[in-house]
């Protein structure tokens, strides 16, 4: 979000932009640890609209930014094993069609036919959208950062924000481990850590960090090149092709909020066994790598965009585990908000911070 916003602001002609990153390299937060999935299949109009605006930017990323990002349109296949999910997803497909997203509805046999390497005897139905797929997250981050630097954005790593100076309800400075920076405008794009930055300014931002982890396997020659991003929705268990092997992840429903990013070995075993049940081929798979990252969860699984009660303090965070794909449009939206005072590309004004106080939540169902 920070890299995309810096790029889009500079492109609109804004000067004196500083991008601060606490780690030694960019992209070490949620973005660099994410599964790289991009999809149009959501349950709310606003998330579908964000995808409709963001994914075409990724499709044309190399032309615009000059960075290849390895966009593979392998499709997302949600496999559904509960009647309640079938009912909900049929509604989702209706909404997606209304907005121009041509998701296919699959019956149980079609799910099984499309996934011959997997065991989905209990699938009641599913959805598939061919234009969903995968993109390399680090290439997107570095593409935006390199392009922003060329337009004069100053970028600093190992530069942690440790305080926010406010006078008369207006931002005055940012305190960092490399010194204080005078400014009248802050964009809090700290992902899972955005609540901490909010606290420094006395603002309550309801974003909870929640650990999620995954692992990759050694090459598995049986996995076809066009293997889709498969989601066993009930278990939040997912598989996609990664190199010549698979990337597999699953959400731990018992995970407690916190900033721990170490892999939980016990849960990895549970994940492996669930994966083996669905894909017997896993018996001969070996783990190639594993890691954990943090979801940045808001009470309604939608992001927070825009202003706060402190003048000059804006937010773009809280994407609740599906924000990488919305990074391109979100940076553009924040550039519109900061420079023009309104969101033009997509109306996200309902996703403001005030909605939590005013009970205007918009629940997303397709959270993996
Ligand atoms: C395991 C996992 C899988 C995921 N899979 C997908 C997926 O398939 N598709 C998808 O779209 N999304 C996915 N997501 C979600 C996605 O990664 C996030 O929604 C998105 O990357 C959030 O981007 P961000 O810029 O808001 O946060 P981040 O990428 O975390 O960026 C915030 C940055 O702020 C820095 N920072 C924090 N505090 C400070 C400070 N005090 N001072 C200076 N810098 C600071 C951090 O180091 C970090 O680099 C996944 C997330 C995880 C954890």
GROMACS .gro file of C-alpha atoms and ligand atoms in nm:
model
  421
    1UNK     CA    1   0.000   0.000   0.000
    2UNK     CA    2   0.280   0.240   0.092
    3UNK     CA    3   0.481   0.173  -0.224
    4UNK     CA    4   0.175   0.199  -0.448
    5UNK     CA    5   0.056   0.521  -0.282
    6UNK     CA    6   0.404   0.679  -0.305
    7UNK     CA    7   0.419   0.592  -0.677
    8UNK     CA    8   0.069   0.721  -0.753
    9UNK     CA    9   0.120   1.043  -0.554
   10UNK     CA   10   0.450   1.114  -0.731
   11UNK     CA   11   0.292   1.039  -1.066
   12UNK     CA   12   0.030   1.305  -0.994
   13UNK     CA   13   0.315   1.551  -0.932
   14UNK     CA   14   0.337   1.553  -0.552
   15UNK     CA   15   0.686   1.634  -0.425
   16UNK     CA   16   0.867   1.569  -0.095
   17UNK     CA   17   0.730   1.220  -0.045
   18UNK     CA   18   0.916   1.000   0.203
   19UNK     CA   19   0.852   0.626   0.229
   20UNK     CA   20   0.958   0.472   0.562
   21UNK     CA   21   1.014   0.101   0.624
   22UNK     CA   22   1.123  -0.042   0.957
   23UNK     CA   23   1.281  -0.358   0.812
   24UNK     CA   24   1.616  -0.383   0.630
   25UNK     CA   25   1.439  -0.447   0.298
   26UNK     CA   26   1.105  -0.348   0.147
   27UNK     CA   27   0.831  -0.609   0.124
   28UNK     CA   28   0.913  -0.793   0.445
   29UNK     CA   29   0.565  -0.739   0.592
   30UNK     CA   30   0.242  -0.912   0.489
   31UNK     CA   31   0.297  -0.844   0.118
   32UNK     CA   32   0.626  -1.032   0.088
   33UNK     CA   33   0.484  -1.328   0.284
   34UNK     CA   34   0.152  -1.358   0.102
   35UNK     CA   35   0.033  -1.630  -0.135
   36UNK     CA   36   0.025  -1.395  -0.436
   37UNK     CA   37  -0.335  -1.479  -0.521
   38UNK     CA   38  -0.545  -1.231  -0.719
   39UNK     CA   39  -0.916  -1.285  -0.772
   40UNK     CA   40  -1.242  -1.128  -0.878
   41UNK     CA   41  -1.447  -1.375  -0.672
   42UNK     CA   42  -1.572  -1.183  -0.368
   43UNK     CA   43  -1.902  -1.165  -0.184
   44UNK     CA   44  -1.943  -0.787  -0.158
   45UNK     CA   45  -1.994  -0.535  -0.433
   46UNK     CA   46  -1.713  -0.312  -0.309
   47UNK     CA   47  -1.452  -0.591  -0.305
   48UNK     CA   48  -1.554  -0.701  -0.656
   49UNK     CA   49  -1.529  -0.338  -0.772
   50UNK     CA   50  -1.182  -0.308  -0.616
   51UNK     CA   51  -1.074  -0.621  -0.805
   52UNK     CA   52  -1.227  -0.491  -1.129
   53UNK     CA   53  -1.016  -0.177  -1.092
   54UNK     CA   54  -0.698  -0.336  -0.953
   55UNK     CA   55  -0.640  -0.655  -1.150
   56UNK     CA   56  -0.629  -0.481  -1.492
   57UNK     CA   57  -0.351  -0.259  -1.348
   58UNK     CA   58  -0.160  -0.577  -1.265
   59UNK     CA   59  -0.228  -0.712  -1.616
   60UNK     CA   60  -0.066  -0.400  -1.764
   61UNK     CA   61   0.195  -0.358  -1.490
   62UNK     CA   62   0.498  -0.419  -1.711
   63UNK     CA   63   0.380  -0.165  -1.971
   64UNK     CA   64   0.313   0.099  -1.703
   65UNK     CA   65   0.590   0.035  -1.451
   66UNK     CA   66   0.852  -0.152  -1.653
   67UNK     CA   67   0.861  -0.449  -1.419
   68UNK     CA   68   0.763  -0.805  -1.512
   69UNK     CA   69   0.542  -0.956  -1.235
   70UNK     CA   70   0.467  -1.307  -1.366
   71UNK     CA   71   0.083  -1.281  -1.379
   72UNK     CA   72  -0.056  -1.631  -1.435
   73UNK     CA   73  -0.431  -1.658  -1.501
   74UNK     CA   74  -0.474  -2.012  -1.369
   75UNK     CA   75  -0.816  -1.938  -1.218
   76UNK     CA   76  -0.944  -1.979  -0.860
   77UNK     CA   77  -1.158  -2.284  -0.790
   78UNK     CA   78  -1.358  -2.267  -0.465
   79UNK     CA   79  -1.475  -2.619  -0.370
   80UNK     CA   80  -1.781  -2.623  -0.144
   81UNK     CA   81  -1.877  -2.907   0.086
   82UNK     CA   82  -2.161  -2.749   0.288
   83UNK     CA   83  -2.511  -2.664   0.174
   84UNK     CA   84  -2.495  -2.323   0.348
   85UNK     CA   85  -2.185  -2.232   0.145
   86UNK     CA   86  -2.353  -2.352  -0.177
   87UNK     CA   87  -2.644  -2.115  -0.111
   88UNK     CA   88  -2.413  -1.825  -0.027
   89UNK     CA   89  -2.180  -1.881  -0.323
   90UNK     CA   90  -2.472  -1.905  -0.567
   91UNK     CA   91  -2.571  -1.556  -0.447
   92UNK     CA   92  -2.209  -1.442  -0.486
   93UNK     CA   93  -2.199  -1.569  -0.845
   94UNK     CA   94  -2.521  -1.376  -0.919
   95UNK     CA   95  -2.365  -1.059  -0.781
   96UNK     CA   96  -2.039  -1.122  -0.971
   97UNK     CA   97  -2.234  -1.171  -1.298
   98UNK     CA   98  -2.428  -0.848  -1.233
   99UNK     CA   99  -2.096  -0.664  -1.206
  100UNK     CA  100  -1.954  -0.828  -1.520
  101UNK     CA  101  -1.743  -1.104  -1.362
  102UNK     CA  102  -1.820  -1.427  -1.548
  103UNK     CA  103  -1.764  -1.680  -1.270
  104UNK     CA  104  -1.870  -2.036  -1.361
  105UNK     CA  105  -2.090  -2.240  -1.129
  106UNK     CA  106  -1.976  -2.604  -1.104
  107UNK     CA  107  -2.173  -2.897  -0.967
  108UNK     CA  108  -1.998  -3.157  -0.750
  109UNK     CA  109  -1.912  -3.383  -1.046
  110UNK     CA  110  -1.764  -3.091  -1.238
  111UNK     CA  111  -1.544  -3.005  -0.938
  112UNK     CA  112  -1.419  -3.366  -0.929
  113UNK     CA  113  -1.366  -3.377  -1.307
  114UNK     CA  114  -1.159  -3.058  -1.302
  115UNK     CA  115  -0.943  -3.181  -1.015
  116UNK     CA  116  -0.850  -3.540  -1.102
  117UNK     CA  117  -0.550  -3.535  -0.865
  118UNK     CA  118  -0.769  -3.441  -0.567
  119UNK     CA  119  -1.025  -3.621  -0.353
  120UNK     CA  120  -1.342  -3.415  -0.334
  121UNK     CA  121  -1.608  -3.689  -0.296
  122UNK     CA  122  -1.796  -3.456  -0.060
  123UNK     CA  123  -1.798  -3.153  -0.293
  124UNK     CA  124  -2.155  -3.028  -0.346
  125UNK     CA  125  -2.051  -2.760  -0.591
  126UNK     CA  126  -1.793  -2.497  -0.665
  127UNK     CA  127  -1.705  -2.181  -0.852
  128UNK     CA  128  -1.432  -2.109  -1.105
  129UNK     CA  129  -1.314  -1.787  -1.266
  130UNK     CA  130  -1.040  -1.816  -1.524
  131UNK     CA  131  -0.904  -1.460  -1.489
  132UNK     CA  132  -0.823  -1.511  -1.120
  133UNK     CA  133  -0.465  -1.620  -1.067
  134UNK     CA  134  -0.122  -1.550  -0.929
  135UNK     CA  135   0.124  -1.261  -0.931
  136UNK     CA  136   0.470  -1.227  -0.777
  137UNK     CA  137   0.432  -0.991  -0.474
  138UNK     CA  138   0.794  -0.877  -0.443
  139UNK     CA  139   0.808  -0.777  -0.809
  140UNK     CA  140   0.502  -0.556  -0.757
  141UNK     CA  141   0.650  -0.390  -0.447
  142UNK     CA  142   0.991  -0.332  -0.606
  143UNK     CA  143   0.831  -0.220  -0.934
  144UNK     CA  144   0.644   0.056  -0.752
  145UNK     CA  145   0.944   0.151  -0.538
  146UNK     CA  146   1.187   0.176  -0.830
  147UNK     CA  147   0.936   0.377  -1.034
  148UNK     CA  148   0.864   0.605  -0.735
  149UNK     CA  149   1.236   0.662  -0.674
  150UNK     CA  150   1.281   0.768  -1.037
  151UNK     CA  151   1.016   1.036  -0.978
  152UNK     CA  152   1.199   1.168  -0.671
  153UNK     CA  153   1.038   0.977  -0.385
  154UNK     CA  154   1.292   0.928  -0.105
  155UNK     CA  155   1.276   0.579   0.041
  156UNK     CA  156   1.435   0.460   0.364
  157UNK     CA  157   1.470   0.112   0.512
  158UNK     CA  158   1.567   0.045   0.875
  159UNK     CA  159   1.362   0.357   0.950
  160UNK     CA  160   1.102   0.273   1.211
  161UNK     CA  161   0.825   0.515   1.296
  162UNK     CA  162   0.828   0.550   1.677
  163UNK     CA  163   0.606   0.852   1.736
  164UNK     CA  164   0.373   1.105   1.580
  165UNK     CA  165   0.386   1.472   1.676
  166UNK     CA  166   0.052   1.653   1.679
  167UNK     CA  167  -0.026   2.015   1.755
  168UNK     CA  168  -0.376   2.162   1.769
  169UNK     CA  169  -0.529   1.845   1.622
  170UNK     CA  170  -0.297   1.861   1.317
  171UNK     CA  171  -0.004   1.633   1.229
  172UNK     CA  172   0.324   1.815   1.277
  173UNK     CA  173   0.598   1.553   1.256
  174UNK     CA  174   0.685   1.185   1.242
  175UNK     CA  175   0.945   1.059   1.487
  176UNK     CA  176   1.160   0.779   1.352
  177UNK     CA  177   1.469   0.584   1.455
  178UNK     CA  178   1.662   0.800   1.207
  179UNK     CA  179   1.533   1.128   1.352
  180UNK     CA  180   1.223   1.348   1.336
  181UNK     CA  181   1.067   1.452   1.004
  182UNK     CA  182   0.850   1.764   0.987
  183UNK     CA  183   0.533   1.699   0.789
  184UNK     CA  184   0.166   1.793   0.781
  185UNK     CA  185   0.058   1.469   0.613
  186UNK     CA  186   0.098   1.105   0.714
  187UNK     CA  187  -0.037   0.800   0.534
  188UNK     CA  188  -0.049   0.506   0.773
  189UNK     CA  189   0.009   0.205   0.546
  190UNK     CA  190   0.163  -0.017   0.812
  191UNK     CA  191  -0.055  -0.321   0.739
  192UNK     CA  192  -0.078  -0.551   1.045
  193UNK     CA  193   0.108  -0.285   1.248
  194UNK     CA  194  -0.127   0.001   1.150
  195UNK     CA  195  -0.299  -0.010   1.490
  196UNK     CA  196   0.036   0.063   1.660
  197UNK     CA  197   0.093   0.371   1.444
  198UNK     CA  198  -0.264   0.478   1.520
  199UNK     CA  199  -0.192   0.454   1.894
  200UNK     CA  200   0.109   0.685   1.852
  201UNK     CA  201  -0.138   0.949   1.732
  202UNK     CA  202  -0.405   0.861   1.989
  203UNK     CA  203  -0.631   0.706   1.725
  204UNK     CA  204  -0.804   0.372   1.776
  205UNK     CA  205  -0.767   0.168   1.454
  206UNK     CA  206  -0.932  -0.174   1.494
  207UNK     CA  207  -0.681  -0.386   1.300
  208UNK     CA  208  -0.576  -0.714   1.461
  209UNK     CA  209  -0.262  -0.903   1.354
  210UNK     CA  210  -0.335  -1.274   1.302
  211UNK     CA  211  -0.067  -1.527   1.203
  212UNK     CA  212  -0.116  -1.732   0.887
  213UNK     CA  213   0.137  -1.978   0.749
  214UNK     CA  214   0.210  -2.192   0.448
  215UNK     CA  215   0.466  -2.429   0.301
  216UNK     CA  216   0.591  -2.526  -0.044
  217UNK     CA  217   0.685  -2.869  -0.175
  218UNK     CA  218   0.962  -3.008  -0.392
  219UNK     CA  219   0.879  -3.046  -0.765
  220UNK     CA  220   0.577  -3.271  -0.833
  221UNK     CA  221   0.573  -3.360  -1.202
  222UNK     CA  222   0.204  -3.468  -1.189
  223UNK     CA  223   0.083  -3.110  -1.122
  224UNK     CA  224  -0.027  -2.967  -1.458
  225UNK     CA  225   0.098  -2.627  -1.563
  226UNK     CA  226  -0.260  -2.488  -1.557
  227UNK     CA  227  -0.346  -2.625  -1.209
  228UNK     CA  228  -0.586  -2.369  -1.055
  229UNK     CA  229  -0.568  -2.197  -0.716
  230UNK     CA  230  -0.787  -2.451  -0.532
  231UNK     CA  231  -0.964  -2.359  -0.210
  232UNK     CA  232  -1.137  -2.611   0.014
  233UNK     CA  233  -1.354  -2.330   0.148
  234UNK     CA  234  -1.486  -2.500   0.461
  235UNK     CA  235  -1.136  -2.570   0.590
  236UNK     CA  236  -0.971  -2.256   0.451
  237UNK     CA  237  -0.723  -2.499   0.294
  238UNK     CA  238  -0.562  -2.393  -0.030
  239UNK     CA  239  -0.326  -2.525  -0.295
  240UNK     CA  240  -0.159  -2.356  -0.588
  241UNK     CA  241   0.127  -2.430  -0.817
  242UNK     CA  242   0.456  -2.275  -0.701
  243UNK     CA  243   0.751  -2.335  -0.930
  244UNK     CA  244   0.727  -2.705  -1.020
  245UNK     CA  245   0.567  -2.796  -0.688
  246UNK     CA  246   0.279  -2.675  -0.474
  247UNK     CA  247   0.222  -2.399  -0.220
  248UNK     CA  248  -0.020  -2.509   0.052
  249UNK     CA  249  -0.174  -2.307   0.332
  250UNK     CA  250  -0.458  -2.327   0.579
  251UNK     CA  251  -0.605  -2.080   0.827
  252UNK     CA  252  -0.580  -2.179   1.192
  253UNK     CA  253  -0.923  -2.086   1.331
  254UNK     CA  254  -0.779  -2.101   1.687
  255UNK     CA  255  -0.495  -1.859   1.619
  256UNK     CA  256  -0.473  -1.585   1.884
  257UNK     CA  257  -0.400  -1.226   1.777
  258UNK     CA  258  -0.032  -1.130   1.803
  259UNK     CA  259   0.281  -1.032   1.614
  260UNK     CA  260   0.460  -1.370   1.632
  261UNK     CA  261   0.574  -1.463   1.279
  262UNK     CA  262   0.742  -1.796   1.361
  263UNK     CA  263   0.597  -2.107   1.196
  264UNK     CA  264   0.379  -2.312   1.431
  265UNK     CA  265   0.513  -2.665   1.366
  266UNK     CA  266   0.215  -2.840   1.527
  267UNK     CA  267  -0.029  -2.656   1.305
  268UNK     CA  268   0.189  -2.725   1.003
  269UNK     CA  269   0.138  -3.097   1.070
  270UNK     CA  270  -0.241  -3.046   1.087
  271UNK     CA  271  -0.220  -2.855   0.759
  272UNK     CA  272  -0.010  -3.128   0.599
  273UNK     CA  273  -0.256  -3.400   0.704
  274UNK     CA  274  -0.554  -3.203   0.572
  275UNK     CA  275  -0.366  -3.152   0.244
  276UNK     CA  276  -0.283  -3.523   0.220
  277UNK     CA  277  -0.652  -3.613   0.262
  278UNK     CA  278  -0.742  -3.393  -0.033
  279UNK     CA  279  -0.439  -3.472  -0.245
  280UNK     CA  280  -0.296  -3.824  -0.198
  281UNK     CA  281   0.004  -3.723  -0.410
  282UNK     CA  282   0.127  -3.534  -0.103
  283UNK     CA  283   0.246  -3.866   0.037
  284UNK     CA  284   0.559  -3.840  -0.174
  285UNK     CA  285   0.598  -3.463  -0.134
  286UNK     CA  286   0.876  -3.308   0.069
  287UNK     CA  287   0.862  -2.964   0.223
  288UNK     CA  288   1.084  -2.720   0.035
  289UNK     CA  289   1.020  -2.409   0.246
  290UNK     CA  290   0.777  -2.265   0.496
  291UNK     CA  291   0.701  -1.928   0.651
  292UNK     CA  292   0.438  -1.732   0.840
  293UNK     CA  293   0.300  -1.381   0.804
  294UNK     CA  294   0.028  -1.166   0.954
  295UNK     CA  295  -0.325  -1.101   0.830
  296UNK     CA  296  -0.442  -0.747   0.921
  297UNK     CA  297  -0.795  -0.815   1.026
  298UNK     CA  298  -1.071  -0.557   1.071
  299UNK     CA  299  -1.410  -0.634   1.232
  300UNK     CA  300  -1.580  -0.662   0.888
  301UNK     CA  301  -1.288  -0.797   0.681
  302UNK     CA  302  -1.280  -0.480   0.468
  303UNK     CA  303  -1.000  -0.224   0.455
  304UNK     CA  304  -0.997   0.125   0.604
  305UNK     CA  305  -0.942   0.418   0.368
  306UNK     CA  306  -0.923   0.790   0.432
  307UNK     CA  307  -0.919   1.046   0.708
  308UNK     CA  308  -0.916   1.037   1.088
  309UNK     CA  309  -1.000   1.293   1.357
  310UNK     CA  310  -0.637   1.412   1.343
  311UNK     CA  311  -0.594   1.650   1.053
  312UNK     CA  312  -0.333   1.521   0.806
  313UNK     CA  313  -0.339   1.163   0.941
  314UNK     CA  314  -0.481   0.924   0.679
  315UNK     CA  315  -0.505   0.543   0.666
  316UNK     CA  316  -0.488   0.277   0.399
  317UNK     CA  317  -0.474  -0.055   0.584
  318UNK     CA  318  -0.672  -0.349   0.723
  319UNK     CA  319  -0.717  -0.557   0.407
  320UNK     CA  320  -0.788  -0.866   0.616
  321UNK     CA  321  -0.580  -1.120   0.428
  322UNK     CA  322  -0.671  -1.033   0.069
  323UNK     CA  323  -0.508  -0.694   0.015
  324UNK     CA  324  -0.209  -0.766  -0.203
  325UNK     CA  325  -0.436  -0.782  -0.507
  326UNK     CA  326  -0.597  -0.448  -0.416
  327UNK     CA  327  -0.265  -0.267  -0.362
  328UNK     CA  328  -0.245  -0.107  -0.707
  329UNK     CA  329  -0.590   0.053  -0.697
  330UNK     CA  330  -0.564   0.137  -0.326
  331UNK     CA  331  -0.248   0.342  -0.376
  332UNK     CA  332  -0.421   0.523  -0.662
  333UNK     CA  333  -0.731   0.585  -0.449
  334UNK     CA  334  -0.521   0.731  -0.168
  335UNK     CA  335  -0.347   0.962  -0.416
  336UNK     CA  336  -0.692   1.085  -0.526
  337UNK     CA  337  -0.806   1.130  -0.168
  338UNK     CA  338  -0.493   1.316  -0.058
  339UNK     CA  339  -0.474   1.543  -0.364
  340UNK     CA  340  -0.842   1.591  -0.457
  341UNK     CA  341  -1.022   1.519  -0.129
  342UNK     CA  342  -1.232   1.241  -0.286
  343UNK     CA  343  -1.206   0.887  -0.421
  344UNK     CA  344  -1.273   0.895  -0.796
  345UNK     CA  345  -1.170   0.557  -0.943
  346UNK     CA  346  -1.388   0.355  -0.703
  347UNK     CA  347  -1.615   0.503  -0.437
  348UNK     CA  348  -1.470   0.360  -0.116
  349UNK     CA  349  -1.602   0.641   0.105
  350UNK     CA  350  -1.813   0.386   0.300
  351UNK     CA  351  -1.489   0.212   0.407
  352UNK     CA  352  -1.393   0.493   0.644
  353UNK     CA  353  -1.268   0.457   1.001
  354UNK     CA  354  -1.590   0.605   1.141
  355UNK     CA  355  -1.795   0.304   1.023
  356UNK     CA  356  -1.687   0.104   1.328
  357UNK     CA  357  -1.825   0.366   1.570
  358UNK     CA  358  -2.136   0.420   1.360
  359UNK     CA  359  -2.213   0.051   1.311
  360UNK     CA  360  -2.194   0.058   0.929
  361UNK     CA  361  -2.003  -0.269   0.883
  362UNK     CA  362  -2.004  -0.454   0.548
  363UNK     CA  363  -1.927  -0.821   0.604
  364UNK     CA  364  -1.713  -1.015   0.350
  365UNK     CA  365  -1.787  -1.392   0.334
  366UNK     CA  366  -1.515  -1.506   0.092
  367UNK     CA  367  -1.228  -1.484   0.341
  368UNK     CA  368  -0.970  -1.761   0.311
  369LIG     C1  369   0.010  -1.589   0.477
  369LIG     C2  370  -0.061  -1.481   0.401
  369LIG     C3  371  -0.117  -1.509   0.278
  369LIG     C4  372  -0.182  -1.408   0.207
  369LIG     N1  373  -0.229  -1.434   0.080
  369LIG     C5  374  -0.282  -1.335   0.006
  369LIG     C6  375  -0.319  -1.358  -0.130
  369LIG     O1  376  -0.307  -1.467  -0.181
  369LIG     N2  377  -0.369  -1.252  -0.199
  369LIG     C7  378  -0.385  -1.128  -0.145
  369LIG     O2  379  -0.432  -1.038  -0.214
  369LIG     N3  380  -0.349  -1.103  -0.017
  369LIG     C8  381  -0.298  -1.204   0.058
  369LIG     N4  382  -0.259  -1.179   0.188
  369LIG     C9  383  -0.287  -1.048   0.245
  369LIG    C10  384  -0.189  -0.945   0.198
  369LIG     O3  385  -0.057  -0.992   0.220
  369LIG    C11  386  -0.211  -0.813   0.272
  369LIG     O4  387  -0.348  -0.779   0.271
  369LIG    C12  388  -0.134  -0.699   0.206
  369LIG     O5  389  -0.006  -0.744   0.170
  369LIG    C13  390  -0.125  -0.581   0.300
  369LIG     O6  391  -0.036  -0.486   0.246
  369LIG     P1  392   0.007  -0.362   0.334
  369LIG     O7  393   0.092  -0.278   0.250
  369LIG     O8  394  -0.115  -0.304   0.397
  369LIG     O9  395   0.090  -0.428   0.456
  369LIG     P2  396   0.243  -0.478   0.460
  369LIG    O10  397   0.282  -0.546   0.336
  369LIG    O11  398   0.260  -0.552   0.589
  369LIG    O12  399   0.324  -0.343   0.465
  369LIG    C14  400   0.333  -0.267   0.582
  369LIG    C15  401   0.477  -0.229   0.599
  369LIG    O13  402   0.488  -0.137   0.707
  369LIG    C16  403   0.607  -0.165   0.775
  369LIG     N5  404   0.595  -0.111   0.911
  369LIG    C17  405   0.517  -0.154   1.012
  369LIG     N6  406   0.532  -0.079   1.121
  369LIG    C18  407   0.624   0.016   1.089
  369LIG    C19  408   0.684   0.123   1.162
  369LIG     N7  409   0.653   0.148   1.289
  369LIG     N8  410   0.773   0.200   1.096
  369LIG    C20  411   0.807   0.178   0.966
  369LIG     N9  412   0.754   0.076   0.895
  369LIG    C21  413   0.663  -0.003   0.956
  369LIG    C22  414   0.615  -0.318   0.774
  369LIG    O14  415   0.745  -0.366   0.801
  369LIG    C23  416   0.563  -0.350   0.636
  369LIG    O15  417   0.667  -0.363   0.540
  369LIG    C24  418  -0.194  -1.277   0.262
  369LIG    C25  419  -0.136  -1.250   0.386
  369LIG    C26  420  -0.069  -1.349   0.455
  369LIG    C27  421  -0.006  -1.317   0.588
   0.00000   0.00000   0.00000
